[in-house]
mmCIF file of C-alpha atoms in Angstrom:
data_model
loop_
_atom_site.group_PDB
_atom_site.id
_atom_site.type_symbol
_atom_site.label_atom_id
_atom_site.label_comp_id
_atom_site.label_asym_id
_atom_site.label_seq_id
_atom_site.Cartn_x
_atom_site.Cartn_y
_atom_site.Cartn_z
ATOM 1 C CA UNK A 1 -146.548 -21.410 70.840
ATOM 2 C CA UNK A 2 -143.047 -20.962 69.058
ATOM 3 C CA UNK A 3 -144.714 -17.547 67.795
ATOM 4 C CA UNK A 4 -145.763 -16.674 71.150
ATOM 5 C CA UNK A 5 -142.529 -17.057 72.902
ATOM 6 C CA UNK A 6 -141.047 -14.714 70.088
ATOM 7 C CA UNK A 7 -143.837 -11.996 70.851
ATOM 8 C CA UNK A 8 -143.135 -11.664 74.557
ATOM 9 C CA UNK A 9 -139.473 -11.601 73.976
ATOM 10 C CA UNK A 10 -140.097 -8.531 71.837
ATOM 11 C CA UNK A 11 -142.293 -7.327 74.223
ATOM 12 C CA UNK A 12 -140.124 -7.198 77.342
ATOM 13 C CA UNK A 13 -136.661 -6.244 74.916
ATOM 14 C CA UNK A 14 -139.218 -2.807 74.089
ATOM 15 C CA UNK A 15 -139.996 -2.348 77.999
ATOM 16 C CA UNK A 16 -136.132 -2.639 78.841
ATOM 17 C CA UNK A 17 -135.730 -0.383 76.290
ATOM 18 C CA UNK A 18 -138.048 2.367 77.607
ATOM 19 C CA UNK A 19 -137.169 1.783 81.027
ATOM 20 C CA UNK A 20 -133.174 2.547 79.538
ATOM 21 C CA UNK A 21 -134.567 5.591 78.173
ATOM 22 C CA UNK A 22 -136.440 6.813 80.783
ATOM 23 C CA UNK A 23 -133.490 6.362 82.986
ATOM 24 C CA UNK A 24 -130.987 8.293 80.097
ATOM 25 C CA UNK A 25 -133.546 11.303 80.164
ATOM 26 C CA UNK A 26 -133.431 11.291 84.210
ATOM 27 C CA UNK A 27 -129.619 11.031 83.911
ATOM 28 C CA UNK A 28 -129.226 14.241 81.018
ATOM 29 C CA UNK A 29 -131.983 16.421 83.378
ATOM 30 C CA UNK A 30 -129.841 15.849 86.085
ATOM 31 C CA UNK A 31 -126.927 16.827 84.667
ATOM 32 C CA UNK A 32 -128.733 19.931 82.780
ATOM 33 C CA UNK A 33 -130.257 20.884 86.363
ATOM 34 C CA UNK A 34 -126.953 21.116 87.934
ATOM 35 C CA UNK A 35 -125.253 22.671 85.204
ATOM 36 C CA UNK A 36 -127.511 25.053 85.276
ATOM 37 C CA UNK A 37 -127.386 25.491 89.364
ATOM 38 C CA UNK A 38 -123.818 25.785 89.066
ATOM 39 C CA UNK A 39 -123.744 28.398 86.106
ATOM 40 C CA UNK A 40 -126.103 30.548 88.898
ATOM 41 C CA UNK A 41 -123.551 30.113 91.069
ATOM 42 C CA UNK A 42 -120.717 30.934 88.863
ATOM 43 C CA UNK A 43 -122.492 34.370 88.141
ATOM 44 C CA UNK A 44 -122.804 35.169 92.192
ATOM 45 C CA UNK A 45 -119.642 34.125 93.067
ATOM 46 C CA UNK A 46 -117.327 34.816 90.028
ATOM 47 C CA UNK A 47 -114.720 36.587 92.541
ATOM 48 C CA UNK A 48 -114.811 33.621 94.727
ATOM 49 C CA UNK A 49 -114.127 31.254 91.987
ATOM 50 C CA UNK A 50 -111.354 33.437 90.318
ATOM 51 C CA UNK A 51 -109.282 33.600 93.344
ATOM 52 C CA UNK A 52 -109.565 29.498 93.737
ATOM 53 C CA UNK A 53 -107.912 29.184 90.117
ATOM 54 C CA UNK A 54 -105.308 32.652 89.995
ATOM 55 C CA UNK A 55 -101.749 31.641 90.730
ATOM 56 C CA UNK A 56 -100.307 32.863 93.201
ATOM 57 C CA UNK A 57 -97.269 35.077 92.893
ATOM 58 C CA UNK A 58 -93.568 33.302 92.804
ATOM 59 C CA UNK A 59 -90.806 34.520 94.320
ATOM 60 C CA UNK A 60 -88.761 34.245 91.789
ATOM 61 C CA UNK A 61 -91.113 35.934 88.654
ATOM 62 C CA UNK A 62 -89.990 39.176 90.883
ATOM 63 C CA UNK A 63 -86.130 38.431 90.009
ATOM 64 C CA UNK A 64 -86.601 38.063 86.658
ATOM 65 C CA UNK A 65 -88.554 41.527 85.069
ATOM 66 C CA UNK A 66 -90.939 40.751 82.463
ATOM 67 C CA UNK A 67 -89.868 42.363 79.299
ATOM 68 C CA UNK A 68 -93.565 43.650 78.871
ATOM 69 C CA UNK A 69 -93.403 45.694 82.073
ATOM 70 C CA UNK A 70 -89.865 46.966 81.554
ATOM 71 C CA UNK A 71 -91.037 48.558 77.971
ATOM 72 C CA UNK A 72 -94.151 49.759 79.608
ATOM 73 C CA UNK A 73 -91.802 51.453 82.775
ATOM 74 C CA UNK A 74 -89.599 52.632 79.648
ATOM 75 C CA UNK A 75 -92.662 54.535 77.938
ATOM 76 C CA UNK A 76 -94.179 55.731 81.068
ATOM 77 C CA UNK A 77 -90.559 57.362 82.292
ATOM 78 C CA UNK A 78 -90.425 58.868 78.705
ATOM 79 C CA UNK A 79 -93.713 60.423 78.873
ATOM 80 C CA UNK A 80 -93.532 61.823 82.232
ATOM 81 C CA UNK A 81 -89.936 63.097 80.251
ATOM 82 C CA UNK A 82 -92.007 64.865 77.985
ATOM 83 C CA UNK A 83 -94.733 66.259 79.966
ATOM 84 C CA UNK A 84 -91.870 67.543 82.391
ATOM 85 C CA UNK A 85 -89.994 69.313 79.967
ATOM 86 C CA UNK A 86 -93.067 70.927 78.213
ATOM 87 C CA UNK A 87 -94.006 71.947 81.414
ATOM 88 C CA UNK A 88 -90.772 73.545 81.703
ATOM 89 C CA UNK A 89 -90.651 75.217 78.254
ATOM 90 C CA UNK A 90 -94.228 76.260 79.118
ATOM 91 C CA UNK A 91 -92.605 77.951 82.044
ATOM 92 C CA UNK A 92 -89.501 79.176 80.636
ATOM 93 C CA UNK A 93 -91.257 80.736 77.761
ATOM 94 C CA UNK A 94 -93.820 82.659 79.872
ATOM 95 C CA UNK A 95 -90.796 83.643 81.921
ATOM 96 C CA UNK A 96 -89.379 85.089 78.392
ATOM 97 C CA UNK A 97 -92.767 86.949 77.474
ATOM 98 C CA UNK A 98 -92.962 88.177 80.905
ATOM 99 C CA UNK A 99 -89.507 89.553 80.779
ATOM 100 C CA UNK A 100 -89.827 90.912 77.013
ATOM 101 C CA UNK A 101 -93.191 92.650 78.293
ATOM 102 C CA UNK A 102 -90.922 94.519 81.075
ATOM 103 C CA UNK A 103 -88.764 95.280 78.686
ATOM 104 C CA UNK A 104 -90.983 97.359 75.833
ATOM 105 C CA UNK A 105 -92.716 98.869 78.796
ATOM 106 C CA UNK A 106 -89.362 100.141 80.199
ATOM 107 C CA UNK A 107 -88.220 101.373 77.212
ATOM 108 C CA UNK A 108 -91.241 103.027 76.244
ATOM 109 C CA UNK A 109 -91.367 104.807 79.678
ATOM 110 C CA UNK A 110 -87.909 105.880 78.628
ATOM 111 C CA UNK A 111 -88.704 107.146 75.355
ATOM 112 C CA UNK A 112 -91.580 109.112 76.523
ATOM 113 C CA UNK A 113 -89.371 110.913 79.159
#
């Protein structure tokens, strides 16, 4: 009987033990379900969910200029530098081409009189 009593302690430690798995597996579908469901979610609603976690603006980051943006304002003002004055070369030397052209045409007008 001592034998016995051994055997159906085994017995009902094995069914505690599948019922604790069965139980685990329920619990990790779950949670793979609703990760998934929320991943879904995520991919509709990704503008939804950034605005819920972007900071909003302080009052006094616009005090305080970012280094980054004042080189970037630096480079932009000394581009639109250099697209302004090749613009104005551009302009001066067509000026000069227009003027020499006047010129030879003049003077050949005289020279053929």
């Amino acid at each position: 009987m001592g034998g016995h009593g051994v055997m159906a302690n085994e017995e009902s430690l094995d069914y505690s033990v599948h019922e604790a798995w069965n139980e685990a597996t329920n619990v990790y579908l779950l949670v793979i379900l609703v990760s998934f469901g929320l991943l879904m979610y995520a991919r509709k609603n990704k503008r939804k969910i950034m605005r819920i976690f972007a900071l909003p603006p302080t009052a006094g980051a616009t005090a305080e200029p970012n280094f980054y943006d004042s080189l970037q304002k630096v480079r932009l003002r000394q581009q639109l530098e250099m697209y302004s004055l090749g613009r104005i070369f551009n302009i001066t030397r067509k000026y000069d081409q227009q003027q020499q052209q006047q010129g030879h045409s003049e003077s050949v007008q005289l020279s053929m009189e």
